[in-house]
mmCIF file of C-alpha atoms in Angstrom:
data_model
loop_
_atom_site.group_PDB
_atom_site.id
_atom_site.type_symbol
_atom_site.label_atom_id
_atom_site.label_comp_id
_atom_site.label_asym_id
_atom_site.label_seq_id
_atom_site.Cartn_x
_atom_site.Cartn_y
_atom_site.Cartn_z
ATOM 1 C CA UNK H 1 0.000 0.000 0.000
ATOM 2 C CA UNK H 2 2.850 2.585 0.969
ATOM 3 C CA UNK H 3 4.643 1.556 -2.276
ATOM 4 C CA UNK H 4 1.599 2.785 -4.648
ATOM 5 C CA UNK H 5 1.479 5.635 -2.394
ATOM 6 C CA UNK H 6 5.076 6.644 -3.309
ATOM 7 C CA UNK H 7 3.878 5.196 -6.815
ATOM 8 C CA UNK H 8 1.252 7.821 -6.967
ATOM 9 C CA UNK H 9 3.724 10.743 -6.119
ATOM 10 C CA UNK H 10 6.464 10.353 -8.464
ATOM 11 C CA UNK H 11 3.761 10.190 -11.479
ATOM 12 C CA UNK H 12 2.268 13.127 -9.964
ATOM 13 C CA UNK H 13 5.213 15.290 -9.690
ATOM 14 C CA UNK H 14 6.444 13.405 -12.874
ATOM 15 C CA UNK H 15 2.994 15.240 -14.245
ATOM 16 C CA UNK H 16 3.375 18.512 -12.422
ATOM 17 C CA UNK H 17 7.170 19.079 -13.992
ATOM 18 C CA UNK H 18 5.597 18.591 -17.643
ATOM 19 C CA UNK H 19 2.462 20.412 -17.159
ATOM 20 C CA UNK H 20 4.719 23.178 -15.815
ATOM 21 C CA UNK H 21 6.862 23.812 -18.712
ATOM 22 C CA UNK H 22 3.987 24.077 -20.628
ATOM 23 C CA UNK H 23 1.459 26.020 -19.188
ATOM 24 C CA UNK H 24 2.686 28.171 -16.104
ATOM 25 C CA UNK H 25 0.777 26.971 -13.010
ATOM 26 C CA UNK H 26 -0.072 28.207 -9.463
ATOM 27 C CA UNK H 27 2.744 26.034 -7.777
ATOM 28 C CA UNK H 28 1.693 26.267 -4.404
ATOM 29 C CA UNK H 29 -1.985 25.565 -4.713
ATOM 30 C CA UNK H 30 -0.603 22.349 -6.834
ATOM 31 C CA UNK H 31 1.660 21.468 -3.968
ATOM 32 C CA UNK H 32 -1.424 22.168 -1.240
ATOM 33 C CA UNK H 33 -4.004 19.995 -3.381
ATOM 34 C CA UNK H 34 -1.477 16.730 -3.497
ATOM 35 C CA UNK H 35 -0.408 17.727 0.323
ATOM 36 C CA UNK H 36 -4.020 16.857 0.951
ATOM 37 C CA UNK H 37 -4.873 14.076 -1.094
ATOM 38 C CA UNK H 38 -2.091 11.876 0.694
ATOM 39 C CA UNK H 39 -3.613 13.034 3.593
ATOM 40 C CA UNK H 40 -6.479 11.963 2.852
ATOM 41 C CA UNK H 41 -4.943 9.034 1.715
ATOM 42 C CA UNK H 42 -3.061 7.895 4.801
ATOM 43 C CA UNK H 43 -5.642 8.339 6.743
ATOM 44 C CA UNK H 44 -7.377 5.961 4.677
ATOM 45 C CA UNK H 45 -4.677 3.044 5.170
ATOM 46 C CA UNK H 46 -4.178 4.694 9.127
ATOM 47 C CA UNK H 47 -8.437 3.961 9.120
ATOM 48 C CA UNK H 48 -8.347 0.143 7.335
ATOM 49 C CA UNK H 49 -5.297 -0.508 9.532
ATOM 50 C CA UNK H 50 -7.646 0.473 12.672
ATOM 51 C CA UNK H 51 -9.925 -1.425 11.313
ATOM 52 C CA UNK H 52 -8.164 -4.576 11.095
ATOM 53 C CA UNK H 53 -6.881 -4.222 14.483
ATOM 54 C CA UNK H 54 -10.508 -4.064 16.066
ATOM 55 C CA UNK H 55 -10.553 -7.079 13.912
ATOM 56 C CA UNK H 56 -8.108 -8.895 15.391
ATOM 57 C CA UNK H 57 -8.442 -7.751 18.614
ATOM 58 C CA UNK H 58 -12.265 -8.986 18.268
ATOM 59 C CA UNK H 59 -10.761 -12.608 17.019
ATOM 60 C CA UNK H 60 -8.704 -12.917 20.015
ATOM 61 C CA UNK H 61 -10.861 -11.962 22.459
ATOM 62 C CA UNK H 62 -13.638 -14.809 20.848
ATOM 63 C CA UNK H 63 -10.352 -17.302 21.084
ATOM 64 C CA UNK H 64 -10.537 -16.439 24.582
ATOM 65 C CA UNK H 65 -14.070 -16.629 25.206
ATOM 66 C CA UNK H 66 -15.131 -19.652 23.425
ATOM 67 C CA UNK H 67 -13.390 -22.093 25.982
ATOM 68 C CA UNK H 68 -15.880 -20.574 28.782
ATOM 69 C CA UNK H 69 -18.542 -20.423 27.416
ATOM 70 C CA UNK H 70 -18.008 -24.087 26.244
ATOM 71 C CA UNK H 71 -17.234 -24.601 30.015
ATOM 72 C CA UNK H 72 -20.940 -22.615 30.774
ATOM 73 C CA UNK H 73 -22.568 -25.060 28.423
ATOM 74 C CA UNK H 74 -21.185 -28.272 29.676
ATOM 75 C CA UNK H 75 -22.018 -26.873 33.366
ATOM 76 C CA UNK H 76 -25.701 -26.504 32.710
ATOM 77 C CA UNK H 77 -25.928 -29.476 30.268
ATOM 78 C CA UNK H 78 -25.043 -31.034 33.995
ATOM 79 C CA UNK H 79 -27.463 -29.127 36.198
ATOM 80 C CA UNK H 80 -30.258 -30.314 34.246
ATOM 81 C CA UNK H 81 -29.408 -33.747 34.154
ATOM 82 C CA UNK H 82 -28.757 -33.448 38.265
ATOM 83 C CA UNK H 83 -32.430 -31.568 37.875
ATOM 84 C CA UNK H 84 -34.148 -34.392 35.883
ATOM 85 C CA UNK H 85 -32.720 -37.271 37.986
ATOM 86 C CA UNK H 86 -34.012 -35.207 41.163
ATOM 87 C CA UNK H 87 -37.377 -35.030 39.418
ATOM 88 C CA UNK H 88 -37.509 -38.567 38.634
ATOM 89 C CA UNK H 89 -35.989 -39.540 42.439
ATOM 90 C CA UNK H 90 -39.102 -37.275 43.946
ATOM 91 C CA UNK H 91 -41.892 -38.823 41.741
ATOM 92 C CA UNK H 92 -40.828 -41.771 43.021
ATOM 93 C CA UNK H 93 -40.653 -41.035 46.576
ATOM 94 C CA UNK H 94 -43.949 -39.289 46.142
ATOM 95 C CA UNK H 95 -45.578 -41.841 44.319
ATOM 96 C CA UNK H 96 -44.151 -44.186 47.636
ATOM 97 C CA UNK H 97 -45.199 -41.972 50.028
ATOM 98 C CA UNK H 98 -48.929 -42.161 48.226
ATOM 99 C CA UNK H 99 -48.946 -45.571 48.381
ATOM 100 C CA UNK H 100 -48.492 -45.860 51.715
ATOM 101 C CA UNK H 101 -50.908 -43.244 52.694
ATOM 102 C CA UNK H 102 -53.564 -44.224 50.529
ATOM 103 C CA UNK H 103 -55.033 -47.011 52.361
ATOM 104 C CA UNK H 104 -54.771 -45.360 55.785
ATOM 105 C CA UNK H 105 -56.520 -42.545 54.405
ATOM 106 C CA UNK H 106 -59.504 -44.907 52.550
ATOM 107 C CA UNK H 107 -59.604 -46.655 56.213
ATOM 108 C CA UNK H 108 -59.727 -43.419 58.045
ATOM 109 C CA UNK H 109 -63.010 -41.935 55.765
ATOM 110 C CA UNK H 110 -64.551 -45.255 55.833
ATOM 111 C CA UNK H 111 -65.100 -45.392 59.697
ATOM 112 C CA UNK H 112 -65.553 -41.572 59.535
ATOM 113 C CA UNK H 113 -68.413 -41.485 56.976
ATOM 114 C CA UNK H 114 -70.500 -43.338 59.398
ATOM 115 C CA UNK H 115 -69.843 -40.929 62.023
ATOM 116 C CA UNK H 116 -70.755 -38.359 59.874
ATOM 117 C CA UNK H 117 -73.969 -39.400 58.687
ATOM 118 C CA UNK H 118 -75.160 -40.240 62.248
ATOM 119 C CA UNK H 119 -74.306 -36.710 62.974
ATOM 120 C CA UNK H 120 -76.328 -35.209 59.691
ATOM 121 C CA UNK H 121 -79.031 -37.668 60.302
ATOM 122 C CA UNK H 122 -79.677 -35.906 64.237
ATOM 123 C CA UNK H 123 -78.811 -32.541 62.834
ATOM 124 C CA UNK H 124 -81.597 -32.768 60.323
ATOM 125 C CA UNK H 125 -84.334 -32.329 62.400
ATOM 126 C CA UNK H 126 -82.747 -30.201 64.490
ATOM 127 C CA UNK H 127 -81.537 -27.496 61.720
ATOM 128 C CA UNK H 128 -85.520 -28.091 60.112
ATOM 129 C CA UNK H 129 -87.186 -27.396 63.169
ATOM 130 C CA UNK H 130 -84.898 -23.889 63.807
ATOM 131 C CA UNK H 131 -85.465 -22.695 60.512
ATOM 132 C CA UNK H 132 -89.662 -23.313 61.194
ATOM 133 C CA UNK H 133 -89.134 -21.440 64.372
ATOM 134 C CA UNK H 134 -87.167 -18.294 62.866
ATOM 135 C CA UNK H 135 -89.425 -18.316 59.696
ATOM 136 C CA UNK H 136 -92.613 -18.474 62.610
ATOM 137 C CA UNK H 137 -90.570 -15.714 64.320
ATOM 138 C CA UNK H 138 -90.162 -13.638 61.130
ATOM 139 C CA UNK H 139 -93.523 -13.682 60.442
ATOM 140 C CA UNK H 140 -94.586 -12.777 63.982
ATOM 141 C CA UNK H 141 -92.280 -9.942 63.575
ATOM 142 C CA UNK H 142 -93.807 -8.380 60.059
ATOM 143 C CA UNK H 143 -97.558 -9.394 61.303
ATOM 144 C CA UNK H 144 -96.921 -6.960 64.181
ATOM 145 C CA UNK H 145 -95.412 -4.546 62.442
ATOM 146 C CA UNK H 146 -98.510 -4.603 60.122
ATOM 147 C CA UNK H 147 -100.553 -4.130 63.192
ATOM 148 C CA UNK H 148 -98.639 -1.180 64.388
ATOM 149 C CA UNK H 149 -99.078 0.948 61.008
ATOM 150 C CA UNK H 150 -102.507 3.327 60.505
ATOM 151 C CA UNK H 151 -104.550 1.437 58.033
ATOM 152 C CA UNK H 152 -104.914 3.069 54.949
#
């Protein structure tokens, strides 16, 4: 790149010393014009060589970070097979722990239910014959009421 650069130059001045003996030019505006396109032009190789060092410096640092995040990967490819055996282990303990339950509870609400339909059987009559008496009382209540108004 530097060598087309000082390619570049010599044809220019090479052009500049011809065009000079034949038509008299303004030398330093020449001189300011080619002082600014290689300027212009090293800071385009000064930009691309920038640029290729972000590059590489990108390149490296992914050289460096692929191994952990390999490492990350494995890690939690781990953790979930710890996580699924758990699962598995606790179903089955669960699905134990059912089993043994179970028939105490089915034993339990068998000799309960008998209990408890005794009880609803003698709390029947007793809930039936309070709601008579409150709906007696209720009407008690608006027939006096009634009573205490001036007819219309």
């Amino acid at each position: 790149m530097k060598f087309s650069i000082v390619a570049a130059l010599v044809v220019v001045v090479a052009i500049g010393c011809e065009s000079s003996s034949l038509v008299k030019r303004d030398i330093p505006a020449e001189i300011e014009t080619l002082t600014k396109y290689f300027q212009d032009a090293i800071e385009k190789v000064k930009s691309h060589e920038l640029i290729s060092q972000a590059q590489g410096y990108l390149e490296e640092g992914k050289t460096q970070i692929t191994p952990l995040t390999d490492k990350i990967q494995e890690h939690a490819e781990k953790i979930q097979e710890h996580a699924e055996k758990i699962q598995e282990q606790m179903k089955s303990f669960v699905s134990d722990i059912e089993e043994q339950v179970r028939p105490m509870a089915d034993k339990l609400q068998a000799q309960f239910m008998p209990l408890v339909d005794k009880m609803q059987a003698q709390f029947k009559p007793l809930a039936d014959d309070l709601q008579a008496q409150m709906e007696q009382l209720f009407q008690t209540v608006v027939d006096q009421t009634k009573a205490l108004l001036p007819p219309q």
